[in-house]
Amino acid sequence: MSNSANDQRVIIQTDIDFFYGQVEELENPALKSQPFGVQQKHIIVTCNYIARAKGVRKLQLLGDALKACPELFIVNGEDLARYRAASKGIFHLVRSLVTGQKVERLGLDELFIDVTDMMEAHLTELGWNGDPDSTTALEEVQTFRIPLNGQSFTYNPYNWIGFKIDSDGDRMSQSSQSQKRLSWQTIKLHAASHLAFYIRNQIKDRLGFTCSAGIATSKIFAKLAADVHKPNDQTLLCPDKYAAFLEPLHIRKIMGIGYKASRTLCKNLGLLKDEHQANEDDALDDVEEAAQEGEAWYLPELTVSYVHQHCTIQQFLKWFGDRQGPLLWDLIHGIDNSQVLPTPLIPSQISIEDSFRLCKTMADATARLHDLSIDFIQRLEVELRVKDEFVKYPTTLRLTTRNRGKNDDGTWRDSKGLRDTRISKSSRMPVDVFDISRSIPERADALVEQSLLPMLRNLVKEPFALTLLNIAAAHLSTKRPATSIQNLFAKGKSIEETSPTTTPPLQQPLKRKRSNEEVDYDDDTGFAPSDYESMVLLGDGDETWDTCSICGKAMFTWGMQAHRLYHEKETRNQE
DNA sequence: TGAATTGTCT
DNA sequence: AGACAAT
């Protein structure tokens, strides 16, 4: 029980219930009464709880899902635009409720909120002297003010809301026990549970989404707590229960321990054949076999307590190295000092990708690149353009491919086996991408011809077997890129030579050990984009609705930007 | 182990 | 540039 300042944090994690599904329900409420799933390619990525009751699972093959539930209604979820817009709306709403606090986005549907400062400011108002171990007796009605929006709620500091896991077990909220004295630490967490409840209600009332939430003193436990009472409820996990809570869990439940680390542990503990003993065919057979068992991939269940009993720190250092070893060791012991990292308003990287069974010709690849490029430039506009100006300019363009390897007999390796080997090339982003006087298809054309095709030729030789293409924009700068004239000059030269610094690269040795990508990469804090912020702060309720000026359809404001693009695409397709 | 992203750490 | 993590 180290009593470091880190243990005094208060972190709320929120997780929107079946996020894609709820976005679909909000646009089409008729969905709510029947089992339905959201499809991407050949899998059901998520489904509502009616479908889950009938055996449909997340990330299930479409065929299996229909087998389990033949009446399953299917919605296509390959266009992420509406989900991104909804996600942004939620993010901006929550930020506005906890102004000054750190809010980190994880994927589209989860948030970590570090409300430590807010809670301690509140305690101070109640008379706290800053000593974490002190106790007090308080009135049963206290007021918590939400800064800057004028709202407040009352709560009982002897009580919590939602579920609580502490030394007395998992209990529902009870009426006040009228204890005489409470530790301030407990009050802090109780109050945080009420704040989490307020936040969840705001998300529901203003945007229409239900979510689950967890409250704890670290990211790991806040997230684990949010998982305990799943749809539409919340759980406070008290520090005195961390150890007991962790023991029975499968290690994969711990954020930060992924497939590879998990497999390394299994192998070293003798729970899995290691690769020396098994030839490739045997390994593949194992995969097939385990996959048929319906198990999550093919690792055996390995619990935290098993690792506790069979591993030493020395082993972790040996298996995972000096950097990762101690981190992983801490994680399985419930120590997580990782900070909530505020997510900037503008992403640091934007990429789009498409996967497919097989692409073996340049002609095919070119066509796919062209389609992707249109979506890509559209994305850049949505994310980086405000009115008539880009507010950030990516300086790097990256093309990534995923190839199938060849077997000894020359056939293409199956999708099972060693997979996801991606290779990529980067180049300078051509400035014409930002030329808003030209149409998007025009710019996409140029991008393919000038940049992407040369890069692709560099990546693969003619008889290839592509299964994925990804286009990324990285290294965002606030500076306008060089004009096209300057760009012509720069063509074929190294990045250092084109950088605006006047330092001559003479003293650089010819053998580059790593091209220091000293591209103009200024890292300002974001920039208030679009209208989410104001939308979320103004009024109560009806201003979150909007009517499309083109088709008259009523919809949430957070969906308008994507909707407008939909009309643009439609008009273009009709030409 | 499916999809589409994004981020961190070598 | 790529491996690995997360959703």
Tab-separated table of C-alpha atoms in Angstrom, chain A residues 392-396 428-429 431 434 474-483 494-501 516-524:
chain	number	residue	atom	x	y	z
A	392	LYS	CA	-3.173	21.861	-39.938
A	393	TYR	CA	-1.132	20.449	-42.766
A	394	PRO	CA	0.165	16.900	-42.711
A	395	THR	CA	3.695	16.934	-44.069
A	396	THR	CA	4.081	13.195	-44.471
A	428	ARG	CA	6.417	14.173	-48.431
A	429	MET	CA	2.738	15.095	-48.725
A	431	VAL	CA	0.823	20.276	-51.579
A	434	PHE	CA	-4.647	21.119	-49.948
A	474	ALA	CA	1.183	12.296	-40.449
A	475	HIS	CA	3.383	14.967	-38.932
A	476	LEU	CA	0.876	17.769	-38.819
A	477	SER	CA	2.211	21.276	-39.064
A	478	THR	CA	0.475	24.598	-38.585
A	479	LYS	CA	2.657	26.143	-41.241
A	480	ARG	CA	1.411	26.332	-44.751
A	481	PRO	CA	3.445	23.940	-46.879
A	482	ALA	CA	5.710	25.296	-49.575
A	483	THR	CA	3.987	26.401	-52.741
A	494	SER	CA	16.150	14.765	-48.875
A	495	ILE	CA	13.899	15.981	-46.150
A	496	GLU	CA	16.691	17.823	-44.357
A	497	GLU	CA	17.561	19.741	-47.458
A	498	THR	CA	14.030	20.941	-47.928
A	499	SER	CA	13.523	21.886	-44.328
A	500	PRO	CA	13.294	25.613	-43.764
A	501	THR	CA	16.352	25.749	-41.542
A	516	ASN	CA	16.102	12.183	-38.443
A	517	GLU	CA	12.746	13.239	-39.610
A	518	GLU	CA	13.200	16.822	-38.589
A	519	VAL	CA	10.248	17.895	-40.614
A	520	ASP	CA	8.570	21.030	-39.437
A	521	TYR	CA	6.573	19.386	-36.746
A	522	ASP	CA	5.207	21.910	-34.402
A	523	ASP	CA	3.126	20.618	-31.670
A	524	ASP	CA	0.750	23.313	-30.624
